[in-house]
PDB file of C-alpha atoms in Angstrom:
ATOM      1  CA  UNK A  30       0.000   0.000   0.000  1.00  0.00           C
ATOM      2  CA  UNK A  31       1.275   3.444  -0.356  1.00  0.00           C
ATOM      3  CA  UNK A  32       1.611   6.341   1.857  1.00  0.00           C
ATOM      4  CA  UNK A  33      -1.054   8.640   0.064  1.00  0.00           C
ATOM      5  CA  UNK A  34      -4.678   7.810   0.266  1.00  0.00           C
ATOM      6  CA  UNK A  35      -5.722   6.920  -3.795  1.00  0.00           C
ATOM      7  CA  UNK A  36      -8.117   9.033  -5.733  1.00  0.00           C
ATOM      8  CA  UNK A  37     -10.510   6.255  -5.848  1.00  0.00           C
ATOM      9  CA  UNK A  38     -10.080   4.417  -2.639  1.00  0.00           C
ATOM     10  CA  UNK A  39     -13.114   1.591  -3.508  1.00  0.00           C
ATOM     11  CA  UNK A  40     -10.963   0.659  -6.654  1.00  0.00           C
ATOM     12  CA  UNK A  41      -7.794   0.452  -4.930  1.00  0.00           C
ATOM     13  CA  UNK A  42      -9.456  -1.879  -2.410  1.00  0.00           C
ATOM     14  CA  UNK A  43     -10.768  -4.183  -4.720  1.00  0.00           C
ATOM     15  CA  UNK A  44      -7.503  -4.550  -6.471  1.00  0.00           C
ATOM     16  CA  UNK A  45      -5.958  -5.458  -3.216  1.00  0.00           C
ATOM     17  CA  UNK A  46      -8.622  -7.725  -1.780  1.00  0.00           C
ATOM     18  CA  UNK A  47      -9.565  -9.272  -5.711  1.00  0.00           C
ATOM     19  CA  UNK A  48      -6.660 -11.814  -6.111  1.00  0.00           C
ATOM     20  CA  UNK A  49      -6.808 -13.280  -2.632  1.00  0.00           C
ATOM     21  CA  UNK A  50     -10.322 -12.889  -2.034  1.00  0.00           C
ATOM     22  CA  UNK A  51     -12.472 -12.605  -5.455  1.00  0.00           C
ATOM     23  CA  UNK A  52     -14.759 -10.500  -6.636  1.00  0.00           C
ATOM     24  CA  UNK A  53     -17.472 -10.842  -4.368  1.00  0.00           C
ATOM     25  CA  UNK A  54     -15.274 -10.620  -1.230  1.00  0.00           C
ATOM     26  CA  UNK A  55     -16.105  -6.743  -0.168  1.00  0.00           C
ATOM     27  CA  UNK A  56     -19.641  -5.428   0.043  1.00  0.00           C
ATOM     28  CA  UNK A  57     -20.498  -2.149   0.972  1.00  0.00           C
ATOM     29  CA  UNK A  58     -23.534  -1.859   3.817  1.00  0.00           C
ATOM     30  CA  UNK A  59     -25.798   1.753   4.608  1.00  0.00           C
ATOM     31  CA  UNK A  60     -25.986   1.267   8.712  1.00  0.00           C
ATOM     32  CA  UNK A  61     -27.376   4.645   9.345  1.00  0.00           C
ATOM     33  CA  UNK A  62     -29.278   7.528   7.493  1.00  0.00           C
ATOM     34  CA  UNK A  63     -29.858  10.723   9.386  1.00  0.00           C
ATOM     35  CA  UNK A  64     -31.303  14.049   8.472  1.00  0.00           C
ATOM     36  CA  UNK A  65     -33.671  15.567   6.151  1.00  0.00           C
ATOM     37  CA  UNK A  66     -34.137  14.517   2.651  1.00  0.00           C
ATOM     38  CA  UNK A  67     -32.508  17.613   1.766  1.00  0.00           C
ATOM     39  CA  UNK A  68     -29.225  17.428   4.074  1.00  0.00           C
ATOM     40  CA  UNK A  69     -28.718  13.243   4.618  1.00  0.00           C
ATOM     41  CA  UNK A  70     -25.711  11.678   5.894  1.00  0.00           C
ATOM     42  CA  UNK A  71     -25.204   8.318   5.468  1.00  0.00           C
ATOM     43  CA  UNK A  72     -23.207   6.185   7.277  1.00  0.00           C
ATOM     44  CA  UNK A  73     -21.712   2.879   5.894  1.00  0.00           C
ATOM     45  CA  UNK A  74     -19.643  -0.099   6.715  1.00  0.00           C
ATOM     46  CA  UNK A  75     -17.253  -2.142   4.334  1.00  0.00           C
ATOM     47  CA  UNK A  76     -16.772  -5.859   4.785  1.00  0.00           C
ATOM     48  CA  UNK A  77     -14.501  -8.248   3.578  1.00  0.00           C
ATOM     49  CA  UNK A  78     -15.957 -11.873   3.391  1.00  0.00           C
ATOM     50  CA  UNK A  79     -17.879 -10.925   6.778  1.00  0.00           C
ATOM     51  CA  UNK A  80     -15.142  -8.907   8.659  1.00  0.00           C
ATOM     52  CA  UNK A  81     -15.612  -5.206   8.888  1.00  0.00           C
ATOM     53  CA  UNK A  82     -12.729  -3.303   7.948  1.00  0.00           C
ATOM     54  CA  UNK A  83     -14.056  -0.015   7.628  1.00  0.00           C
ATOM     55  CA  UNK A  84     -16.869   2.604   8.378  1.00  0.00           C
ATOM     56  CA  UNK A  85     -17.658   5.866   6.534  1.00  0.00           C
ATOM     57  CA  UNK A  86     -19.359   8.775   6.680  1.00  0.00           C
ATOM     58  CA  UNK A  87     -21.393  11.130   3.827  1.00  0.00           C
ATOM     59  CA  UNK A  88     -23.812  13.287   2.449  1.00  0.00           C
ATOM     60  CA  UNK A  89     -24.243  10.826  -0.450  1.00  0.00           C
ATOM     61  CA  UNK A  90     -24.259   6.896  -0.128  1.00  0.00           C
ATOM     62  CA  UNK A  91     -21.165   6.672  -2.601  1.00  0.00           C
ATOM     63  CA  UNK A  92     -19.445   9.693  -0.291  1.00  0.00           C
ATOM     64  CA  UNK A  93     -19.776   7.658   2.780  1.00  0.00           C
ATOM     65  CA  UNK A  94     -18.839   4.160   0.747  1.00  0.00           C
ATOM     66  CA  UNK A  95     -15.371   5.674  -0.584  1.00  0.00           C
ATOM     67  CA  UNK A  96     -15.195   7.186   3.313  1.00  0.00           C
ATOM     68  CA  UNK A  97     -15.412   3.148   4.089  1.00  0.00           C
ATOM     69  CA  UNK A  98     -12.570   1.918   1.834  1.00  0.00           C
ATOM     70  CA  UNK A  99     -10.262   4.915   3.117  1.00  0.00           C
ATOM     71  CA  UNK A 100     -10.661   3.844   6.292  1.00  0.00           C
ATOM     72  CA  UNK A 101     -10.750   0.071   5.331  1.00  0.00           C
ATOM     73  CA  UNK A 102      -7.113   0.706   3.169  1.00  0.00           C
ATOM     74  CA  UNK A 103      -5.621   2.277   6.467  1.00  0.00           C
ATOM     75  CA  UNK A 104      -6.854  -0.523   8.319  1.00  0.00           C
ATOM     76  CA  UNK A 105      -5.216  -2.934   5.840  1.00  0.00           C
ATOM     77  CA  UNK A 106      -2.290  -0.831   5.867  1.00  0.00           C
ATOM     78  CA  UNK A 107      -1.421  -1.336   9.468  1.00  0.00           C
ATOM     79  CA  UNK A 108      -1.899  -4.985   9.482  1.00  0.00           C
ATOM     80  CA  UNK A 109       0.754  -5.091   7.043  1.00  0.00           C
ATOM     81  CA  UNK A 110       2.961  -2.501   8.400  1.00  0.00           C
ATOM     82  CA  UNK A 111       4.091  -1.613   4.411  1.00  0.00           C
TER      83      UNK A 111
END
């Protein structure tokens, strides 16, 4: 992994998890919605096979999801100490 978050953080965490794991190993999941339908924020959780890895915040689902695989790519990061 490197040092800088990527531009597209879901992509980068599929190419990671995709040649271990497979295509259907991460799935994204909305566990909250607040606010009005004006001003939501979503909050989701990305799991790999059924571990959670990482949890986002947004004002749009695909905001919060890339939030998830940020936090899911740091979390990766430090179990591999690269």
């Amino acid at each position: 992994l490197h040092d800088a978050l990527p531009i597209y953080p879901k992509g980068r965490l599929q190419e990671l998890v995709q040649p271990a794991h497979g295509n259907d190993a991460l799935r994204y999941d909305v566990t909250a919605t607040e606010g009005a339908d004006h001003a939501r924020a979503y909050e989701v959780i990305v799991r790999l096979l059924d571990r959670p890895l990482g949890r986002g915040r947004g004002t749009s689902k695909k905001l919060a999801e890339e939030a998830a695989a940020r936090a899911a790519l740091t979390t990766l990061k430090s179990e591999t100490k690269i």
